[in-house]
Amino acid sequence: MNPDIITSLVTKTDTKIILIVMDGVGGLPINGKTEIEAAHTPNLDQLVKDSVCGLTYSVAPGITAGSGPGHLGIFGYEPTEYEIGRGVLEALGVGLNMTPFDVAARGNFATRDAHAITDRRAGRIPTKTNQELCKKIAKAIPEIDGVKIIIHSGVEHRFVVLFRGEGLDGRIADADPQTPGLPPKLAEPLVPEAEETTKIINTFIRQVEDVLKNEHPANTILLRGFAKYPDIPSMEERFKITPAAIATYPMYRGLAKLVGMHLLETGQTIRDEIETLKANYDTYDFFFVHIKKTDSYGEDGNFDKKVAVIEELDINIPEVLSLNPDVLVVTADHSTPAVLKAHSWHPNPFLLVNRYIRPDEVIRFSERAFVHGGLGRFPAKDGIILMLAHALKLKKFGA
Amino acid sequence: MNPDIITSLVTKTDTKIILIVMDGVGGLPINGKTEIEAAHTPNLDQLVKDSVCGLTYSVAPGITAGSGPGHLGIFGYEPTEYEIGRGVLEALGVGLNMTPFDVAARGNFATRDAHAITDRRAGRIPTKTNQELCKKIAKAIPEIDGVKIIIHSGVEHRFVVLFRGEGLDGRIADADPQTPGLPPKLAEPLVPEAEETTKIINTFIRQVEDVLKNEHPANTILLRGFAKYPDIPSMEERFKITPAAIATYPMYRGLAKLVGMHLLETGQTIRDEIETLKANYDTYDFFFVHIKKTDSYGEDGNFDKKVAVIEELDINIPEVLSLNPDVLVVTADHSTPAVLKAHSWHPNPFLLVNRYIRPDEVIRFSERAFVHGGLGRFPAKDGIILMLAHALKLKKFGA
């Protein structure tokens, strides 16, 4: 449905919505039970009895979502419409504070000789060396032709760089030959509008090589994943809500900021996050609470620890309910089954608690049970419409 | 699916389709049961056993449909594609016979002084006074520059006016300051094409003020919701059927006429409507039978009376079946739960009886049971395709 129609139907009310995202919570069975099914979740099971549920596909059936599209969908945006480039995601992930004027890129320190890139990772230099080199570069090259350079060191050979200035364009091919032994490769514009930005990036690469000329093995850099900070209408603009994000990891805080959420400071545990929710409950009307570790342990293939995180949320559910939110949703951005050690395409559980739900017959928190949920199966991006509807924030369409 | 493809696949046959729309029948539970679940419906339950069922969303998940979009969907039209403006719906609602040359508006009699609108409802003048004033205006202003004026009195201060002429355009902003104390406001064109129509409307307002100059408190009018009669391809054209409408309320007769249905005269009760169906059964091949009172009692918050209307239809089901229709569908345009006293976004039950259904396992007429229906969940506008298919009116697509 055309998002402008949704916007035209939303009214500002004082009802409140809590959206808990258990990153990658959906799984696959080991010994007959998925991670969710193996978890002891008395509070979530009770919630399911009082809720209507269903399954969402993050992007489309069979498509595995990255973190960017997975969250865009949950936030109510068509994930194929707004692209969050690799560079931007990386910059958000290290906690860089991006602006709409920024083009971001992922960087590697690398080794070259007169003719070729000989090591794409500069022998995986120590992180400490990386930090020193980044400091040196930042000092030597603060800006190029009025474009501000912001460099942020990462682990081993990795770093992120932001080019900040008016009229930059991120549609640029990687400055990376990919295969060692090939000659160094400068950035190349993919569209004429990106020619000026490309010149600045290539000037930056040459100036960095000058800064690093006496270093070894890190005597050059490779840049890839060029991407401009995407221009996404804010949730406030689109859905007339005042959203706040409670997330421990920088990338998810960054994704929330992309859609205009207010970022709340919080601690490292689920309990910390729920305390932050309670402390800020009066100030906002939409809360995105992000729980990261279901995904982390899924990626690690650690079934049992993923189960434990689900149980940890379960213990905190009564605290959430004590706020008596008008709408409470528990869902995920994508599945991360421990058996796959990766994101997957399997649909996500979605449960919605509200006084105006039409009850279904599902009584257990389980992917398999949710097949029979009253909400059926729907694109994740429609979740926000259901939340707004149940919070009585949507006028009827047409007379 | 592109409607032109559907049109290209339809063949005219002598199979017959009966579509019963229980307006707003879907509900929400009180004491654990929805209105449908609380109703004693042995005939509908038997029908469910012999049918395939599912749930429809009127427009999109979470979107509450007005009567216009709700019915357009059921009639097989994408409800976001064809707009039925407020003025048109109001005109249809009072039974005005509109033509494609008409621009309609809702009107208020109001009170003004030299500077401002002092009462937007003219003290809610008696309906009888309203009727006299409308007669006076109709007599004094039969036409303006070749545009015919048709005015129809409503309750208290309300009326409807049609402007009928060649080349009129309804894209016009309200002639209503909205807030009392503000100066009177003339109509304003929203697009250049509407300038001529706007002139005529504003001439009308001035002439009406002249007619009313000695009246008190109704000495002016406010006009809003300007809308042109929409240009919608007829069902006959699109689906190659000859449809007839059996509906007691003017608005639904008007909506049926919008898509080219023949309007059959009928009485006030469901039994009257079924008698009309039987009497005309040989003449048409598609029947839209509209049952209003499920919605009316839902809007009133009267759970028990809504239940009683469902039971009243149930009693009449054997009479419908005695016609032995090739396809019988029972569904709704939107939900109207008594607990909400308003239209809602919850999906609609849809049951289809036909000799070529693939049976499902649902055995009760209930929203909750229909979650498990063989037709799943689908946009209301696809219902017509299912009806045509089961009536063997659709050729295969492609060789």
Tab-separated table of C-alpha atoms in Angstrom, chain B residues 144-390:
chain	number	residue	atom	x	y	z
B	144	ILE	CA	-25.971	28.637	-13.272
B	145	ASP	CA	-24.295	29.127	-16.671
B	146	GLY	CA	-25.873	25.941	-18.012
B	147	VAL	CA	-24.947	23.895	-14.944
B	148	LYS	CA	-28.009	22.342	-13.348
B	149	ILE	CA	-28.312	22.637	-9.562
B	150	ILE	CA	-29.919	19.771	-7.636
B	151	ILE	CA	-30.321	20.277	-3.894
B	152	HIS	CA	-31.542	17.631	-1.469
B	153	SER	CA	-32.352	18.394	2.157
B	154	GLY	CA	-31.065	16.227	4.983
B	155	VAL	CA	-31.438	16.086	8.746
B	156	GLU	CA	-31.265	19.338	10.784
B	157	HIS	CA	-28.711	21.640	9.085
B	158	ARG	CA	-27.412	19.132	6.532
B	159	PHE	CA	-28.062	18.920	2.796
B	160	VAL	CA	-26.453	17.635	-0.386
B	161	VAL	CA	-26.045	19.537	-3.617
B	162	LEU	CA	-25.225	18.298	-7.115
B	163	PHE	CA	-23.762	20.457	-9.855
B	164	ARG	CA	-24.569	18.788	-13.181
B	165	GLY	CA	-22.944	19.867	-16.407
B	166	GLU	CA	-20.325	19.157	-19.065
B	167	GLY	CA	-16.670	19.256	-18.063
B	168	LEU	CA	-17.016	19.828	-14.320
B	169	ASP	CA	-14.125	18.952	-12.027
B	170	GLY	CA	-14.391	18.038	-8.334
B	171	ARG	CA	-10.838	18.776	-7.246
B	172	ILE	CA	-11.863	21.742	-5.131
B	173	ALA	CA	-11.058	22.719	-1.531
B	174	ASP	CA	-13.902	23.117	0.959
B	175	ALA	CA	-15.902	26.343	1.146
B	176	ASP	CA	-15.865	26.104	4.926
B	177	PRO	CA	-13.560	27.880	7.401
B	178	GLN	CA	-14.041	24.871	9.765
B	179	THR	CA	-13.768	26.992	12.918
B	180	PRO	CA	-16.564	29.383	13.963
B	181	GLY	CA	-15.384	32.995	14.304
B	182	LEU	CA	-13.371	32.834	11.100
B	183	PRO	CA	-14.445	34.728	7.968
B	184	PRO	CA	-16.548	32.885	5.397
B	185	LYS	CA	-14.428	31.000	2.883
B	186	LEU	CA	-15.209	30.435	-0.775
B	187	ALA	CA	-14.352	27.270	-2.683
B	188	GLU	CA	-10.852	27.115	-4.160
B	189	PRO	CA	-9.632	25.046	-7.093
B	190	LEU	CA	-6.940	22.482	-6.225
B	191	VAL	CA	-6.012	22.118	-9.903
B	192	PRO	CA	-6.357	24.558	-12.825
B	193	GLU	CA	-8.921	22.246	-14.489
B	194	ALA	CA	-11.318	22.939	-11.613
B	195	GLU	CA	-11.337	26.735	-11.972
B	196	GLU	CA	-14.543	26.944	-14.008
B	197	THR	CA	-16.402	24.601	-11.662
B	198	THR	CA	-15.180	26.611	-8.677
B	199	LYS	CA	-16.569	29.817	-10.202
B	200	ILE	CA	-19.981	28.208	-10.582
B	201	ILE	CA	-19.918	26.892	-7.017
B	202	ASN	CA	-18.967	30.300	-5.619
B	203	THR	CA	-21.667	31.989	-7.709
B	204	PHE	CA	-24.081	29.465	-6.216
B	205	ILE	CA	-22.965	30.327	-2.667
B	206	ARG	CA	-23.469	34.058	-3.308
B	207	GLN	CA	-26.870	33.509	-4.892
B	208	VAL	CA	-27.898	31.301	-1.959
B	209	GLU	CA	-26.876	34.042	0.485
B	210	ASP	CA	-29.092	36.385	-1.494
B	211	VAL	CA	-32.012	33.936	-1.276
B	212	LEU	CA	-31.409	33.534	2.487
B	213	LYS	CA	-30.671	37.179	3.277
B	214	ASN	CA	-33.806	37.628	5.385
B	215	GLU	CA	-33.557	34.212	7.069
B	216	HIS	CA	-32.314	33.630	10.572
B	217	PRO	CA	-30.294	31.767	11.771
B	218	ALA	CA	-29.732	29.984	8.428
B	219	ASN	CA	-28.431	32.914	6.369
B	220	THR	CA	-25.536	31.188	4.595
B	221	ILE	CA	-24.194	27.782	3.607
B	222	LEU	CA	-20.924	25.870	3.911
B	223	LEU	CA	-19.990	23.333	1.229
B	224	ARG	CA	-17.384	20.602	1.602
B	225	GLY	CA	-16.270	17.226	0.284
B	226	PHE	CA	-16.532	18.266	-3.377
B	227	ALA	CA	-16.235	15.179	-5.532
B	228	LYS	CA	-16.967	14.154	-9.055
B	229	TYR	CA	-18.899	11.005	-9.808
B	230	PRO	CA	-16.053	8.535	-10.353
B	231	ASP	CA	-15.418	6.926	-13.684
B	232	ILE	CA	-15.301	3.216	-12.864
B	233	PRO	CA	-15.469	0.510	-15.533
B	234	SER	CA	-18.685	-1.462	-15.064
B	235	MET	CA	-18.696	-5.030	-13.769
B	236	GLU	CA	-20.386	-5.986	-17.010
B	237	GLU	CA	-17.463	-4.559	-18.962
B	238	ARG	CA	-14.780	-5.926	-16.677
B	239	PHE	CA	-16.202	-9.317	-15.734
B	240	LYS	CA	-18.742	-9.967	-18.513
B	241	ILE	CA	-21.544	-10.587	-16.047
B	242	THR	CA	-25.003	-9.047	-15.818
B	243	PRO	CA	-25.172	-7.975	-12.191
B	244	ALA	CA	-28.167	-7.010	-10.101
B	245	ALA	CA	-28.166	-5.400	-6.671
B	246	ILE	CA	-30.600	-6.125	-3.864
B	247	ALA	CA	-30.042	-3.576	-1.127
B	248	THR	CA	-32.350	-1.673	1.152
B	249	TYR	CA	-30.192	1.366	1.943
B	250	PRO	CA	-29.626	4.105	-0.643
B	251	MET	CA	-25.845	4.296	-0.167
B	252	TYR	CA	-25.319	0.655	-1.096
B	253	ARG	CA	-27.704	0.904	-4.019
B	254	GLY	CA	-25.635	3.899	-5.101
B	255	LEU	CA	-22.360	2.018	-4.733
B	256	ALA	CA	-23.801	-0.857	-6.784
B	257	LYS	CA	-24.902	1.593	-9.446
B	258	LEU	CA	-21.369	3.035	-9.576
B	259	VAL	CA	-20.153	-0.293	-10.967
B	260	GLY	CA	-23.104	-0.627	-13.310
B	261	MET	CA	-25.368	-3.002	-11.380
B	262	HIS	CA	-29.067	-3.102	-12.104
B	263	LEU	CA	-30.955	-1.992	-9.010
B	264	LEU	CA	-33.853	-4.211	-7.992
B	265	GLU	CA	-36.721	-2.876	-5.909
B	266	THR	CA	-36.998	-4.704	-2.621
B	267	GLY	CA	-38.477	-4.473	0.885
B	268	GLN	CA	-36.918	-3.780	4.250
B	269	THR	CA	-36.248	-7.259	5.650
B	270	ILE	CA	-33.778	-9.989	4.759
B	271	ARG	CA	-36.755	-12.148	3.804
B	272	ASP	CA	-37.913	-9.389	1.423
B	273	GLU	CA	-34.459	-9.312	-0.124
B	274	ILE	CA	-34.382	-13.079	-0.614
B	275	GLU	CA	-37.846	-12.929	-2.190
B	276	THR	CA	-36.541	-10.284	-4.592
B	277	LEU	CA	-33.614	-12.563	-5.371
B	278	LYS	CA	-35.946	-15.439	-6.193
B	279	ALA	CA	-38.258	-13.287	-8.279
B	280	ASN	CA	-35.394	-12.023	-10.443
B	281	TYR	CA	-33.232	-15.112	-10.471
B	282	ASP	CA	-33.751	-15.892	-14.149
B	283	THR	CA	-32.892	-12.411	-15.385
B	284	TYR	CA	-29.318	-11.872	-14.150
B	285	ASP	CA	-26.253	-14.003	-13.552
B	286	PHE	CA	-24.718	-12.136	-10.599
B	287	PHE	CA	-26.591	-10.992	-7.510
B	288	PHE	CA	-25.246	-8.691	-4.825
B	289	VAL	CA	-27.437	-9.054	-1.743
B	290	HIS	CA	-26.626	-6.444	0.867
B	291	ILE	CA	-27.577	-6.906	4.513
B	292	LYS	CA	-27.143	-3.628	6.326
B	293	LYS	CA	-28.150	-4.164	9.910
B	294	THR	CA	-25.147	-6.184	11.068
B	295	ASP	CA	-23.200	-2.976	10.547
B	296	SER	CA	-25.840	-0.670	12.011
B	297	TYR	CA	-26.023	-2.622	15.271
B	298	GLY	CA	-22.236	-2.929	15.347
B	299	GLU	CA	-21.980	0.855	15.095
B	300	ASP	CA	-24.532	1.161	17.880
B	301	GLY	CA	-22.472	-1.170	20.062
B	302	ASN	CA	-25.479	-3.486	20.237
B	303	PHE	CA	-23.883	-6.929	20.339
B	304	ASP	CA	-27.132	-8.856	20.867
B	305	LYS	CA	-29.045	-7.230	18.034
B	306	LYS	CA	-26.103	-7.798	15.700
B	307	VAL	CA	-26.213	-11.466	16.716
B	308	ALA	CA	-29.938	-11.502	15.957
B	309	VAL	CA	-29.381	-10.185	12.406
B	310	ILE	CA	-26.852	-12.962	11.765
B	311	GLU	CA	-29.445	-15.482	12.996
B	312	GLU	CA	-32.042	-13.867	10.747
B	313	LEU	CA	-29.839	-14.451	7.709
B	314	ASP	CA	-29.218	-17.995	8.876
B	315	ILE	CA	-32.937	-18.758	8.807
B	316	ASN	CA	-33.090	-17.537	5.219
B	317	ILE	CA	-30.163	-19.609	3.953
B	318	PRO	CA	-32.305	-22.628	2.887
B	319	GLU	CA	-34.363	-20.324	0.652
B	320	VAL	CA	-31.175	-19.115	-1.011
B	321	LEU	CA	-29.959	-22.694	-1.466
B	322	SER	CA	-33.300	-23.675	-3.012
B	323	LEU	CA	-32.218	-21.635	-6.044
B	324	ASN	CA	-29.246	-23.970	-6.410
B	325	PRO	CA	-26.782	-21.221	-7.393
B	326	ASP	CA	-23.549	-22.283	-9.065
B	327	VAL	CA	-21.607	-20.093	-6.658
B	328	LEU	CA	-22.778	-18.739	-3.327
B	329	VAL	CA	-20.499	-16.453	-1.339
B	330	VAL	CA	-21.178	-15.005	2.104
B	331	THR	CA	-18.740	-12.311	3.181
B	332	ALA	CA	-18.446	-8.711	4.431
B	333	ASP	CA	-17.056	-5.354	3.340
B	334	HIS	CA	-15.249	-4.669	6.654
B	335	SER	CA	-15.670	-5.596	10.302
B	336	THR	CA	-17.806	-3.569	12.720
B	337	PRO	CA	-17.242	-5.019	16.195
B	338	ALA	CA	-19.857	-3.931	18.718
B	339	VAL	CA	-17.071	-3.340	21.253
B	340	LEU	CA	-15.533	-0.717	18.960
B	341	LYS	CA	-18.842	0.830	17.794
B	342	ALA	CA	-17.059	1.517	14.506
B	343	HIS	CA	-15.646	-0.074	11.394
B	344	SER	CA	-12.433	-1.961	12.075
B	345	TRP	CA	-9.425	-3.433	10.305
B	346	HIS	CA	-10.018	-7.054	11.321
B	347	PRO	CA	-10.328	-9.411	8.367
B	348	ASN	CA	-13.662	-10.588	6.990
B	349	PRO	CA	-15.008	-14.126	6.829
B	350	PHE	CA	-15.425	-15.344	3.260
B	351	LEU	CA	-17.178	-18.597	2.449
B	352	LEU	CA	-17.736	-20.007	-1.001
B	353	VAL	CA	-20.137	-22.828	-1.867
B	354	ASN	CA	-19.754	-24.542	-5.236
B	355	ARG	CA	-19.474	-28.068	-6.607
B	356	TYR	CA	-15.800	-27.635	-7.525
B	357	ILE	CA	-14.409	-26.355	-4.260
B	358	ARG	CA	-11.407	-28.072	-2.772
B	359	PRO	CA	-12.775	-28.798	0.720
B	360	ASP	CA	-11.044	-27.649	3.872
B	361	GLU	CA	-11.494	-28.834	7.446
B	362	VAL	CA	-13.447	-25.886	8.806
B	363	ILE	CA	-16.870	-26.789	10.153
B	364	ARG	CA	-18.031	-23.677	12.010
B	365	PHE	CA	-19.082	-20.225	10.842
B	366	SER	CA	-16.562	-18.231	12.934
B	367	GLU	CA	-13.771	-15.743	12.281
B	368	ARG	CA	-11.432	-17.827	14.417
B	369	ALA	CA	-12.255	-21.056	12.578
B	370	PHE	CA	-11.844	-19.335	9.196
B	371	VAL	CA	-8.166	-18.710	10.010
B	372	HIS	CA	-7.762	-22.359	8.987
B	373	GLY	CA	-9.809	-22.052	5.788
B	374	GLY	CA	-8.650	-23.465	2.492
B	375	LEU	CA	-8.674	-20.066	0.792
B	376	GLY	CA	-6.256	-18.591	3.308
B	377	ARG	CA	-6.125	-14.838	3.564
B	378	PHE	CA	-6.453	-12.624	0.536
B	379	PRO	CA	-7.399	-9.109	-0.565
B	380	ALA	CA	-11.168	-8.723	-0.880
B	381	LYS	CA	-10.798	-7.651	-4.507
B	382	ASP	CA	-9.620	-11.166	-5.430
B	383	GLY	CA	-12.939	-12.619	-4.239
B	384	ILE	CA	-14.599	-11.926	-7.582
B	385	ILE	CA	-11.899	-13.892	-9.385
B	386	LEU	CA	-12.557	-16.881	-7.140
B	387	MET	CA	-16.300	-16.552	-7.809
B	388	LEU	CA	-15.800	-16.389	-11.578
B	389	ALA	CA	-13.368	-19.310	-11.475
B	390	HIS	CA	-15.690	-21.588	-9.492
